[in-house]
Short mmCIF file of C-alpha atoms in Angstrom, two decimals:
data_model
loop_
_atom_site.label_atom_id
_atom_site.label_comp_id
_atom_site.label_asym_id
_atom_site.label_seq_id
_atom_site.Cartn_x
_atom_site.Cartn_y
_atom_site.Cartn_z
CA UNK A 14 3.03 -22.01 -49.58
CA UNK A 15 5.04 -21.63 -53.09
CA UNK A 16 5.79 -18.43 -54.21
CA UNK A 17 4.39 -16.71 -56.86
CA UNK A 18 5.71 -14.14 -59.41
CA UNK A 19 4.31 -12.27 -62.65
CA UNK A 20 6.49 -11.09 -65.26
CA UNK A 21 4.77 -9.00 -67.29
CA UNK A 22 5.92 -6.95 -70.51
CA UNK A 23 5.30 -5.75 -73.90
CA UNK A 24 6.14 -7.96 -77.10
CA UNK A 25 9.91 -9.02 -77.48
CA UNK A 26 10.88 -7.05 -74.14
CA UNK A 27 12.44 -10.11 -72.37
CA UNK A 28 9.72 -11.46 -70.12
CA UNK A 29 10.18 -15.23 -71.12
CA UNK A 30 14.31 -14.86 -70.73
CA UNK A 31 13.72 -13.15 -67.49
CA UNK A 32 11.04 -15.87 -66.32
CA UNK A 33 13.17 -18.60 -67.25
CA UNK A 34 16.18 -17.23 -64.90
CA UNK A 35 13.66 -16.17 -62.17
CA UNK A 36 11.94 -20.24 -62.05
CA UNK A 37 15.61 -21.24 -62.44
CA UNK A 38 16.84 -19.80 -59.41
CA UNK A 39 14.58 -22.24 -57.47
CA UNK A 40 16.86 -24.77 -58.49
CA UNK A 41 15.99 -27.58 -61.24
CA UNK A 42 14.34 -30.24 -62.25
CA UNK A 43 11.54 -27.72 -63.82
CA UNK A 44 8.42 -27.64 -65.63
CA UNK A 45 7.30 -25.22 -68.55
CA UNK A 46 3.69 -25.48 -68.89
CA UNK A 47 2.70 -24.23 -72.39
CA UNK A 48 -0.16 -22.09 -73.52
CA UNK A 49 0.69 -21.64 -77.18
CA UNK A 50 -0.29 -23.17 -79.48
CA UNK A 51 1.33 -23.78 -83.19
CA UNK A 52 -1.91 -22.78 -85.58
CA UNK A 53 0.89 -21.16 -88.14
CA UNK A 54 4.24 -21.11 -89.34
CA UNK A 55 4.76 -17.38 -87.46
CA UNK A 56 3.88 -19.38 -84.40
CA UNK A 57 5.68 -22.65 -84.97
CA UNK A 58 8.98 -20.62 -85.20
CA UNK A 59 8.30 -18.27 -82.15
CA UNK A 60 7.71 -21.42 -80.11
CA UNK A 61 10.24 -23.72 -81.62
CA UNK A 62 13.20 -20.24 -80.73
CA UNK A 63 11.54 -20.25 -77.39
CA UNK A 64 12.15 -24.40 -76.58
CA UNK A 65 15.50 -24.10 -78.22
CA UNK A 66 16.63 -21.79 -75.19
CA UNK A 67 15.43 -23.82 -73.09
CA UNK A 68 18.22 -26.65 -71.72
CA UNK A 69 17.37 -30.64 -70.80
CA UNK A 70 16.13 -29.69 -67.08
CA UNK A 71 12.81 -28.15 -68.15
CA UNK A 72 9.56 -30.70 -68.62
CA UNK A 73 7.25 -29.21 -71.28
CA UNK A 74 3.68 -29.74 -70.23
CA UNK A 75 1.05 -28.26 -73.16
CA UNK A 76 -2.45 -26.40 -71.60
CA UNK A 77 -3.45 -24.54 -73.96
CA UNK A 78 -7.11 -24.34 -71.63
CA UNK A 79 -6.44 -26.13 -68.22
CA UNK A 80 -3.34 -24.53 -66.99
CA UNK A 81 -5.38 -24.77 -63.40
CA UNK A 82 -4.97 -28.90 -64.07
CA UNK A 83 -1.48 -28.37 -65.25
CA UNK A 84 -0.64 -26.37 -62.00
CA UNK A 85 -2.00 -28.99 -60.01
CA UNK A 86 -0.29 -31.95 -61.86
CA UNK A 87 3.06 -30.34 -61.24
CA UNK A 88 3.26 -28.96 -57.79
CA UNK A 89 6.36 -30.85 -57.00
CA UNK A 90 8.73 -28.82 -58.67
CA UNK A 91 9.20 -24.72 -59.72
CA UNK A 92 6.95 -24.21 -63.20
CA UNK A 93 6.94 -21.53 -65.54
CA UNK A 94 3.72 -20.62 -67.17
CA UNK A 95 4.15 -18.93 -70.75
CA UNK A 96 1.84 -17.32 -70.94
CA UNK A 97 -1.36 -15.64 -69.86
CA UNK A 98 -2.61 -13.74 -72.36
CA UNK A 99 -2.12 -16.68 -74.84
CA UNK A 100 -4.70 -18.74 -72.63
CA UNK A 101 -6.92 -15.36 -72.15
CA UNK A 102 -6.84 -15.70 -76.41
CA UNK A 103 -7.24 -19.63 -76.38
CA UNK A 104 -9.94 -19.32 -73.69
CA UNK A 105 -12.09 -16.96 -75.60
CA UNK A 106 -11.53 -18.67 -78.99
CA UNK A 107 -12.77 -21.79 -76.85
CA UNK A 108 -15.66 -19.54 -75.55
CA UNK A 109 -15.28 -20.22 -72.26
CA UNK A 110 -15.40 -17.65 -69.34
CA UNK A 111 -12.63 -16.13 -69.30
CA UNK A 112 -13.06 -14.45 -65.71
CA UNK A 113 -14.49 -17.47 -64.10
CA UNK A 114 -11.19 -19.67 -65.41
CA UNK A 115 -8.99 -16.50 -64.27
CA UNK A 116 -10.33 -16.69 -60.70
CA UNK A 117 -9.87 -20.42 -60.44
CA UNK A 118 -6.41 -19.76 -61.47
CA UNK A 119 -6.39 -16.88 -58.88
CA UNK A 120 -7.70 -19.92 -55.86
CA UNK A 121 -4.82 -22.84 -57.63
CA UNK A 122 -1.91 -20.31 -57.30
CA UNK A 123 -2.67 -19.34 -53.60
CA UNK A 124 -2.88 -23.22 -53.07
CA UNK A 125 0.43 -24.67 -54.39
CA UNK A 126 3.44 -26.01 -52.87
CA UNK A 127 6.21 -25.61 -54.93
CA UNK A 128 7.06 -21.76 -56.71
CA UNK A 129 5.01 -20.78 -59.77
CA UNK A 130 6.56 -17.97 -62.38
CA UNK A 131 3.71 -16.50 -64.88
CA UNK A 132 4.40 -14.48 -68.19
CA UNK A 133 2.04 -12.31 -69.62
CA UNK A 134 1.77 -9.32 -72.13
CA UNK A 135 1.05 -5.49 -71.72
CA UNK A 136 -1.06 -4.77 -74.38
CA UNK A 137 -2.90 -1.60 -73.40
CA UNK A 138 -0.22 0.96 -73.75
CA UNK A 139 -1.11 1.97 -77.45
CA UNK A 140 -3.97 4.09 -78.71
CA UNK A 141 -7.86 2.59 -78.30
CA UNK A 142 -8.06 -0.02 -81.37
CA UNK A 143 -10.34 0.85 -84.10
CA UNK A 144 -11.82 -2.62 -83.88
CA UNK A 145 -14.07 -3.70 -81.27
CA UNK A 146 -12.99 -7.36 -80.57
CA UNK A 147 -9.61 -5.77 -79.98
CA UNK A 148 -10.68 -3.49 -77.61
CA UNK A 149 -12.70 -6.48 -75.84
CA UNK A 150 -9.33 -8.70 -75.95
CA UNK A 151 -7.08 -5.72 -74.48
CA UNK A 152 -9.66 -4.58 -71.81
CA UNK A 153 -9.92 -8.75 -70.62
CA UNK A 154 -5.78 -9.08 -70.86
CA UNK A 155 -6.02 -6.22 -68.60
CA UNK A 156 -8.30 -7.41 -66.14
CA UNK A 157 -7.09 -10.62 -66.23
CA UNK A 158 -3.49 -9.32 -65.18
CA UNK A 159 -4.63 -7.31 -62.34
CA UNK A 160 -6.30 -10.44 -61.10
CA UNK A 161 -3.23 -12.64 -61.13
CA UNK A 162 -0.71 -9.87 -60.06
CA UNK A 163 -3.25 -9.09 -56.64
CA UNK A 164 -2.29 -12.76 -56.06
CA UNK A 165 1.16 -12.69 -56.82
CA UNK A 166 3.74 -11.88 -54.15
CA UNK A 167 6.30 -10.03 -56.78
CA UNK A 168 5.69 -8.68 -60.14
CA UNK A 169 7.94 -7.52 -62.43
CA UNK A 170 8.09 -5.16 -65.82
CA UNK A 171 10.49 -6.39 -68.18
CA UNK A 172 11.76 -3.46 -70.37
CA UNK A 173 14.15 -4.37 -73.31
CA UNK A 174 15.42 -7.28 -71.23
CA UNK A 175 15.66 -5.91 -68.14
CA UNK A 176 13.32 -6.62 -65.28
CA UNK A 177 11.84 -3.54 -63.11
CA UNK A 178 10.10 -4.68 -59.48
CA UNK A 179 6.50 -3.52 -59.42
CA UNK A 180 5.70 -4.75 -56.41
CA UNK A 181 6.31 -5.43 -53.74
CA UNK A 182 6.93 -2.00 -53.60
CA UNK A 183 8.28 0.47 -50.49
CA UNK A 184 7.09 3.54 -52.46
CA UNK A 185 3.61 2.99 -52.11
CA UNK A 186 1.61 2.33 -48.73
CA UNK A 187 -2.03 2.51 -49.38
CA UNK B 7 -0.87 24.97 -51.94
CA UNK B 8 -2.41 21.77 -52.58
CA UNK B 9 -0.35 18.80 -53.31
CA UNK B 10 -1.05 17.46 -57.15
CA UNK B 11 -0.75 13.83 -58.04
CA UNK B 12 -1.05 12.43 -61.44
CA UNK B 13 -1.43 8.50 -62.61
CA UNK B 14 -0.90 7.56 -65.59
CA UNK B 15 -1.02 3.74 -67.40
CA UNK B 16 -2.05 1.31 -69.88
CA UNK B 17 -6.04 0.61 -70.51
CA UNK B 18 -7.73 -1.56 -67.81
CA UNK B 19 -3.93 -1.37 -65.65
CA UNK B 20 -5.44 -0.24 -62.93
CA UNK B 21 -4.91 3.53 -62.65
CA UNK B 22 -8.78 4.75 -61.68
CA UNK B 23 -8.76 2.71 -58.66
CA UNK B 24 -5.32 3.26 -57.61
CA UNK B 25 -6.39 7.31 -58.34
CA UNK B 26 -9.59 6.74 -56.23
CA UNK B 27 -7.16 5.20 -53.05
CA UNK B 28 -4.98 7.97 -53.03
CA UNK B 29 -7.82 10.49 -53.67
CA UNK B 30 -9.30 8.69 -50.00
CA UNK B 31 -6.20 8.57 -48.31
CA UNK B 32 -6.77 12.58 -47.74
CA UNK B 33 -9.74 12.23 -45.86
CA UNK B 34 -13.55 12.39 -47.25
CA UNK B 35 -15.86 14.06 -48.36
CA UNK B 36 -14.14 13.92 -52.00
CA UNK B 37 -15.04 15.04 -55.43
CA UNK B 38 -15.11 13.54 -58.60
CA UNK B 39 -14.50 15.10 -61.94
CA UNK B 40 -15.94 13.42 -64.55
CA UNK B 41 -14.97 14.19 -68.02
CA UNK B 42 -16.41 11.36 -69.48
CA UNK B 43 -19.45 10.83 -71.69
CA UNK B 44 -21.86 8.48 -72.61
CA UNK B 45 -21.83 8.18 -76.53
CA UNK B 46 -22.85 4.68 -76.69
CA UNK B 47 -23.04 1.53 -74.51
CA UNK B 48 -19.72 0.54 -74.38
CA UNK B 49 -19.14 3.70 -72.73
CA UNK B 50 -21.62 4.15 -71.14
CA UNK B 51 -21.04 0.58 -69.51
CA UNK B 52 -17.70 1.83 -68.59
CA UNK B 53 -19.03 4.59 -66.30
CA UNK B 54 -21.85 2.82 -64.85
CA UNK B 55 -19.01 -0.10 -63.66
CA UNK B 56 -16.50 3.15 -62.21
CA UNK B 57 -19.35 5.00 -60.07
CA UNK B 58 -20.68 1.36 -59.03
CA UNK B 59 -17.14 0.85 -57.38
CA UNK B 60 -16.72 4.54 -55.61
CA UNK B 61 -18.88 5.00 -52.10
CA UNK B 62 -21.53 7.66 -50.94
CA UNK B 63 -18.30 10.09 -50.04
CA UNK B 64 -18.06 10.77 -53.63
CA UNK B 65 -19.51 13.58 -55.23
CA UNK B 66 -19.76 13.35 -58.83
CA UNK B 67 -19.19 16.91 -61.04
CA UNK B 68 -19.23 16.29 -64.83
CA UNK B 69 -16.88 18.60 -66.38
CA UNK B 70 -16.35 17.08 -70.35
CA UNK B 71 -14.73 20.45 -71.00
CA UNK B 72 -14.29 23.13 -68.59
CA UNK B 73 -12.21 21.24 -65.97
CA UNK B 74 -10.13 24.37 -65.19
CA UNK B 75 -14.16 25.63 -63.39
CA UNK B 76 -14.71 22.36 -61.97
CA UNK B 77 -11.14 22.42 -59.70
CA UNK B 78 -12.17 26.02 -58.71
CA UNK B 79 -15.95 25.33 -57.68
CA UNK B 80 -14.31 22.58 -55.96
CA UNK B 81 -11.39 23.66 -54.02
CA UNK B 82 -12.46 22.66 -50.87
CA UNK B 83 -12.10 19.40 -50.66
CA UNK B 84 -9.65 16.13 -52.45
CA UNK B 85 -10.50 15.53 -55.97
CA UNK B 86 -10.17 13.09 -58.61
CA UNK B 87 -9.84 14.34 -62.17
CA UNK B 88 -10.82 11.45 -64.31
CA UNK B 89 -9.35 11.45 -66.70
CA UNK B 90 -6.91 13.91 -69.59
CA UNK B 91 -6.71 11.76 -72.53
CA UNK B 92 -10.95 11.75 -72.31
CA UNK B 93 -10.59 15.67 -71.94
CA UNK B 94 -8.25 16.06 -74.71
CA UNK B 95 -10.36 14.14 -76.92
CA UNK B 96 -13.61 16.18 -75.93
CA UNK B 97 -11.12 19.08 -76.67
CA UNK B 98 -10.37 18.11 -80.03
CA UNK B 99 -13.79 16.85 -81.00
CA UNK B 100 -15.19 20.65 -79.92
CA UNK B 101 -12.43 22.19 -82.32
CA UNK B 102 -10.80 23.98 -78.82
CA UNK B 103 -7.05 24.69 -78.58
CA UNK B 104 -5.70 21.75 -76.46
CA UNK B 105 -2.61 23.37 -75.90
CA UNK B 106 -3.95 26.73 -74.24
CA UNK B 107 -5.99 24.93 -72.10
CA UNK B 108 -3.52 22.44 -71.25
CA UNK B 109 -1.89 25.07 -70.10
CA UNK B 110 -4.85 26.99 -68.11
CA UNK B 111 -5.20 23.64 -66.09
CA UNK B 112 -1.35 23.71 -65.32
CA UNK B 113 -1.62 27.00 -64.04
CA UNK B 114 -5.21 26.10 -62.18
CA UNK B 115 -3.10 23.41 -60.22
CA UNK B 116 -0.21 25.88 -59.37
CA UNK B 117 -3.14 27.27 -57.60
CA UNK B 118 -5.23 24.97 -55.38
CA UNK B 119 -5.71 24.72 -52.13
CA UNK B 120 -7.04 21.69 -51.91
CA UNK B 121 -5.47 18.16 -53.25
CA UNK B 122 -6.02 17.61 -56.86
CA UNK B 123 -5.15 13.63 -58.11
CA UNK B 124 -5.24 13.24 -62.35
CA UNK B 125 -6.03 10.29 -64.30
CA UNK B 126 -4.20 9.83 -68.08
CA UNK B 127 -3.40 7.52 -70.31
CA UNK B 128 -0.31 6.02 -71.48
CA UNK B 129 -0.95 5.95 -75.31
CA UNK B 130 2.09 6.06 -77.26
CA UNK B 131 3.75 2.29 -76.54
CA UNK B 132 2.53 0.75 -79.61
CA UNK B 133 3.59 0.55 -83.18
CA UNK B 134 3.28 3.83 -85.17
CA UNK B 135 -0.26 4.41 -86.16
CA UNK B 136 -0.81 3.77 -89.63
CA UNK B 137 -3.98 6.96 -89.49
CA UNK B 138 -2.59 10.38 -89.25
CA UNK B 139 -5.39 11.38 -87.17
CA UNK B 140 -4.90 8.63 -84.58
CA UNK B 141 -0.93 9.87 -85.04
CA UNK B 142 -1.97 13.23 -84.02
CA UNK B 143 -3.94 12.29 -80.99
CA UNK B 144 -1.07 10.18 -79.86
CA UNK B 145 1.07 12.94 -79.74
CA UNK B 146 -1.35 15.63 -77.90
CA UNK B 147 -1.55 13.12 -75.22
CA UNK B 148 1.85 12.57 -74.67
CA UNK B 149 2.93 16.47 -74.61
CA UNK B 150 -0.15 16.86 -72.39
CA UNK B 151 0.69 13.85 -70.35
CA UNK B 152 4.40 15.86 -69.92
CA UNK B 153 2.89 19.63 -69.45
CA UNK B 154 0.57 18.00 -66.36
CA UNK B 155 3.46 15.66 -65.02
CA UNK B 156 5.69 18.61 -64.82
CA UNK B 157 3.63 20.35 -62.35
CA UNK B 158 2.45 17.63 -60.26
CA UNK B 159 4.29 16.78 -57.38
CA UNK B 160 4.55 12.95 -57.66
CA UNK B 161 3.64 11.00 -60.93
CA UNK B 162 3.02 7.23 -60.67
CA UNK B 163 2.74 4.36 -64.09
CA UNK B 164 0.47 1.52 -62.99
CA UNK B 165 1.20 -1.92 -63.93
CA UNK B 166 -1.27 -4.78 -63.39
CA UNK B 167 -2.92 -2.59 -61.13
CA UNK B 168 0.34 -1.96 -58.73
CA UNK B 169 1.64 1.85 -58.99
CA UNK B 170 5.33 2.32 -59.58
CA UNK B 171 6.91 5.95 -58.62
CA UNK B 172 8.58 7.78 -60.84
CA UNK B 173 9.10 11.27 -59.71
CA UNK B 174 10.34 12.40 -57.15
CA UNK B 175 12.98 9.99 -57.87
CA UNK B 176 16.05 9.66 -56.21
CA UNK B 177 17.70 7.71 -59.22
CA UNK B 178 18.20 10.91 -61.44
CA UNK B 179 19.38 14.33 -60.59
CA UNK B 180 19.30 16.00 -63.63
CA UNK C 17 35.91 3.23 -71.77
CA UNK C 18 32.86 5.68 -71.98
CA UNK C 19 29.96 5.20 -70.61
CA UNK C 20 26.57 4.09 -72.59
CA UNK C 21 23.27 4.87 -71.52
CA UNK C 22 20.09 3.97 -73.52
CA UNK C 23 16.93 5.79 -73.26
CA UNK C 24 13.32 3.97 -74.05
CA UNK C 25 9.65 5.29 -73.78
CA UNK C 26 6.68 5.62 -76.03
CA UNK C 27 5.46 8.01 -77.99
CA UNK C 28 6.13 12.15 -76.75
CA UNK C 29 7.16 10.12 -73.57
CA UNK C 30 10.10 13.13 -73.45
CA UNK C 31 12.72 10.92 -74.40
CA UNK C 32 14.76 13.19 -76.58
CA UNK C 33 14.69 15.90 -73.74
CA UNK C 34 16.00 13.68 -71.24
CA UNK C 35 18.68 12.50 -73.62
CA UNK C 36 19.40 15.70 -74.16
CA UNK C 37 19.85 16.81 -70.59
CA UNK C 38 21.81 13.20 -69.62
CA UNK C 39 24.99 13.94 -72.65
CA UNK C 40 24.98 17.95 -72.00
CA UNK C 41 25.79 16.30 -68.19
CA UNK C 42 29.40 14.86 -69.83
CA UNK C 43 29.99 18.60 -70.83
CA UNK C 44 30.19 20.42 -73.88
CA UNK C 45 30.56 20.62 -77.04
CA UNK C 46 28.63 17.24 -77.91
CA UNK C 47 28.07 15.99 -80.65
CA UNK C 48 24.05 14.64 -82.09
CA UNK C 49 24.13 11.92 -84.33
CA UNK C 50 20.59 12.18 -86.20
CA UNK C 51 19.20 8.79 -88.00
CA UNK C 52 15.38 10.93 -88.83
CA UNK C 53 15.31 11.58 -92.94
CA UNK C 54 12.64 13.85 -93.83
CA UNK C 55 10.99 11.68 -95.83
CA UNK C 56 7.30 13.93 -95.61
CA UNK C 57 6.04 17.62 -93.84
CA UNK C 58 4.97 15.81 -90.66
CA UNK C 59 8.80 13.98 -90.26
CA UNK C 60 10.47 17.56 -91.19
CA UNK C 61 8.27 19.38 -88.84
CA UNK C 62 9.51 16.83 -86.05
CA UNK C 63 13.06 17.06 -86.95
CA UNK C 64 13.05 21.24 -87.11
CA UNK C 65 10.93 21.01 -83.70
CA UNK C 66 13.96 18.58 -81.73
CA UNK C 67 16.49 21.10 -83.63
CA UNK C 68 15.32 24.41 -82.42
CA UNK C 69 15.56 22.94 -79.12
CA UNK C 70 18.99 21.88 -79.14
CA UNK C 71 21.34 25.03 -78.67
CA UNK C 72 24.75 25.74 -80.41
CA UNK C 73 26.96 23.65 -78.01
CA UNK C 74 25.50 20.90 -80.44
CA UNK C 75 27.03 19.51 -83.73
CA UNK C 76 24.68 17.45 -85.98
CA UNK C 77 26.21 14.03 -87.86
CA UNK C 78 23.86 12.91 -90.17
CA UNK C 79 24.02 9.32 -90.06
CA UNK C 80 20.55 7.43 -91.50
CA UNK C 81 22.33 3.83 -91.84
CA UNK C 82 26.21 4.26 -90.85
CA UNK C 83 25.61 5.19 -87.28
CA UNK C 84 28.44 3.12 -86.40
CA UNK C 85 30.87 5.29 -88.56
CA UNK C 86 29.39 8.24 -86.73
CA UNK C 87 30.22 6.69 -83.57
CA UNK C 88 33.87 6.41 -84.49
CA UNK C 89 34.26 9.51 -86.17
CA UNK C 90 33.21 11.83 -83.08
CA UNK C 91 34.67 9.41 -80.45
CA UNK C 92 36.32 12.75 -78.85
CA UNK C 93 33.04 14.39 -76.79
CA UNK C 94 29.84 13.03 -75.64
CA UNK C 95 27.12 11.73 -78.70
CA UNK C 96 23.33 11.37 -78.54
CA UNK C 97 22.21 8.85 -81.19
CA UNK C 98 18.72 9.75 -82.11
CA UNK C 99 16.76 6.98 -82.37
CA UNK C 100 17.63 3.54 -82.75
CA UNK C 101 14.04 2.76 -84.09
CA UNK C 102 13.93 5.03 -87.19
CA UNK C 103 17.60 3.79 -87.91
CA UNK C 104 16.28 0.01 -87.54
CA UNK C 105 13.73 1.81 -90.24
CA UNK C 106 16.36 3.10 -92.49
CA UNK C 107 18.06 -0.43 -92.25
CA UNK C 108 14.85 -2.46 -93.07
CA UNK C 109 14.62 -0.20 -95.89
CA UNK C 110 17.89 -0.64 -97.50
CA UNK C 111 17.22 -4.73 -97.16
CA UNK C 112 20.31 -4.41 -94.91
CA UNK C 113 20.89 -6.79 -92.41
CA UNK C 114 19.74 -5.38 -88.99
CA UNK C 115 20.80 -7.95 -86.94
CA UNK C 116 24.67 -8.00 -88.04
CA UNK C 117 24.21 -4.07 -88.04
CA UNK C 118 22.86 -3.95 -84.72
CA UNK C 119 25.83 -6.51 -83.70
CA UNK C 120 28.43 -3.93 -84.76
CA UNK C 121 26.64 -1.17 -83.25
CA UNK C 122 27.06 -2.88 -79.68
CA UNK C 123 30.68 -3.90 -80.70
CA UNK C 124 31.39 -0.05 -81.52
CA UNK C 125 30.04 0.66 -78.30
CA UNK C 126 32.16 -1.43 -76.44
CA UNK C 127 35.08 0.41 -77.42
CA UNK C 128 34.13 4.19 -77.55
CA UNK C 129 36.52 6.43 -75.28
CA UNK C 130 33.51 9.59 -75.28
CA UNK C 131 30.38 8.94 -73.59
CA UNK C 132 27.52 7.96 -75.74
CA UNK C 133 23.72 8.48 -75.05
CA UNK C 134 21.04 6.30 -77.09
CA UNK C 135 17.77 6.62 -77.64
CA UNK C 136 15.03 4.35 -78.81
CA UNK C 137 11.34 3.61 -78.38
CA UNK C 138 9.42 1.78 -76.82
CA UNK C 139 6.63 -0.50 -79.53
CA UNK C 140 5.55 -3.37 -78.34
CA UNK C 141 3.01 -2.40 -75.59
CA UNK C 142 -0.17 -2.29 -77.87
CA UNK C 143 -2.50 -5.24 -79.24
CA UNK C 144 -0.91 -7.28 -81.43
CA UNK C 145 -1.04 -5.90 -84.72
CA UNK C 146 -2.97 -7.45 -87.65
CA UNK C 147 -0.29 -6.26 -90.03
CA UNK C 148 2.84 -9.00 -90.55
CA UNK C 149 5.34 -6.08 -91.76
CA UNK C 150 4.10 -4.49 -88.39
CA UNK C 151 4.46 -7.70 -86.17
CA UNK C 152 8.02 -7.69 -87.95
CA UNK C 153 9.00 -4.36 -87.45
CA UNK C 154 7.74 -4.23 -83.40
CA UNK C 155 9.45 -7.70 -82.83
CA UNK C 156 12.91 -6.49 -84.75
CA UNK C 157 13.02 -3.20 -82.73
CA UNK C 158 12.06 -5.30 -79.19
CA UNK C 159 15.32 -7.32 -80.47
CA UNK C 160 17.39 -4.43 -81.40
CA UNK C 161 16.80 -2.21 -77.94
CA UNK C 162 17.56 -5.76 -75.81
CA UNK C 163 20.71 -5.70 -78.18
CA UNK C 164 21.70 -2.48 -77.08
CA UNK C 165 20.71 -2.48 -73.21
CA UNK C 166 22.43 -5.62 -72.75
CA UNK C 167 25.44 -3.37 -73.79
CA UNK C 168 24.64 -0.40 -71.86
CA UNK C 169 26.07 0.94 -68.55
CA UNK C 170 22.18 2.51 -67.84
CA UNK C 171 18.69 2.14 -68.88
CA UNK C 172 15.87 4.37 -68.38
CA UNK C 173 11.94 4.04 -69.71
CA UNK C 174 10.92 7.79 -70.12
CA UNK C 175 7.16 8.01 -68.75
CA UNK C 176 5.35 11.61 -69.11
CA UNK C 177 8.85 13.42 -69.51
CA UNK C 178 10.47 11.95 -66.75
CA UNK C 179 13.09 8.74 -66.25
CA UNK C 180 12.82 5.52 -64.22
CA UNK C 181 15.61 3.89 -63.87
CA UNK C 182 15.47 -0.06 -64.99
CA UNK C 183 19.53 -1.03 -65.02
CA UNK C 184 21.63 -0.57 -62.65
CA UNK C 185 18.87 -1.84 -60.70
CA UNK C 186 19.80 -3.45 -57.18
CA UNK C 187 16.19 -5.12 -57.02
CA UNK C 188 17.08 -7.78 -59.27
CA UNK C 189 20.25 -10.20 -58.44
CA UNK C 190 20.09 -12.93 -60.92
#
């Protein structure tokens, strides 16, 4: 069975960097399956820095909704997928359920061959938004990670750059 | 004395249930100190889904503001205080002075006999506040969050539901 | 050379204590190198707050925008620079250029004989802000503090007034 890791991370702390080594050290061809998607000019520059790092062994593939499909289409080789919280946002924008398509991404990654590297975003570590759909988004990112990291066999916090192992973890037996 | 463990995190990273483990790992019957309330649904929800998830060894004290009584009547046996940054904001809301009895629970802890595991919240990751208010609360939870981790014997951040040690730490001496 | 070491953590995390305690360490007299202007009450109350704390062994360099002069012109005992987020502030500002700034700052770095402690914080681990300035500011300072660590000898996130160690890390080979 393919390993699995989750970077996780708050904005601009160096998960995608870190990722990109991490799905590297498998050794390449690679694939970069793609969750964002470029609905303004903010966007289109964040994801056009992020493909310009990115050298001519990495296949984009774009799932903005069925990263489970994209998993499946590319089990031959290590992938990197950038990133979760972008599909949580896509998937509720879509109005789909978003804990239903977590746990079938929960069953793909414990099925797959070939390594599998995740990114996604801490984005509970501030004080309780005022608004309520923001305090439904970060409660679901939340969730949504601890699903995915139960599955995962390392996780990682990436703090300015630098990556800190969460688990597995020595310190902590229970 | 007792042995005093506080957990600390993100919203929805996990920390309650790790808290709840490590509250069970020292043997039932345990007690629960609740300083939640139910001001509307969405909070209400909140502590219908926690007491759902924790078994018939759990005995439930609510304790929105006198915490400090609750550890006493309940030095007998493990408990879980759940959680500071709920008490501080009862605290506040009742016009009481956070920082005297901030320090009454430190000194409460000093004291027990039995094991005492604390619940807070990591508040102060995001961008500064624009609301002075919000400003304010940020900071009481943080000094709080540092009066109650000086005390306690081991302090763990969870991430995506996985708890990462930080004291005792071998790493730093100072 | 002299040896860097950057500090990150939220909000009252008890990063400037830590700091504080990691460049008294090197031996006295040391030198503080504050970038905080007391632009309103609640900023002067802060800065007169870190000052009392701070006893006489320390000499204050005012330094809101030319830390890197400050660097150079106390490069005989150990320096806190506190913080590289309201200096990134001060720089935004001024319409400087942060990026070349933060540039020299590492190059200054790189060739300091005295030992120099940083500290910064930690902004990006909230929702995503609905302000652009704010999206700006948190992604400039995620920039800035990967800048900086890149440079640095040692990193440690400050959680609930105590440090975790993130580089050196031996978990993390690649």
């Amino acid at each position: 069975m393919g390993k699995s890791i989750l970077v996780t991370g708050g904005a601009r702390s160096g998960k995608s960097a870190i990722a990109e080594r991490l799905t590297l050290q498998f050794g390449g061809p690679v694939a970069y399956i793609a969750t964002a998607q470029a609905w303004d000019d903010e966007m289109a520059e964040r994801i056009a820095e992020h493909q310009a790092r990115r050298g001519p062994e990495w296949r984009t593939v774009n799932a903005p909704l069925d990263v489970v499909g994209a998993l499946w289409r590319t089990d031959g080789v290590p992938r990197l997928l950038d990133c979760l919280t972008m599909w949580l946002s896509n998937l509720i924008h879509d109005e789909r359920d978003w804990r239903a398509e977590g746990a079938a991404l929960v069953a793909a990654l414990a099925e797959q061959s070939a390594p599998v590297v995740l990114v996604t975003n801490e984005v509970g570590g501030g004080i309780v938004p005022e608004n309520a759909l923001a305090r439904e988004f970060r409660d679901a990112a939340g969730v949504l990670n601890q699903m995915v990291a139960a599955q995962c066999d390392t996780l990682y916090l990436a703090v300015a750059g630098h990556p800190l192992k969460v688990k597995p973890n020595d310190d902590f037996a229970i």
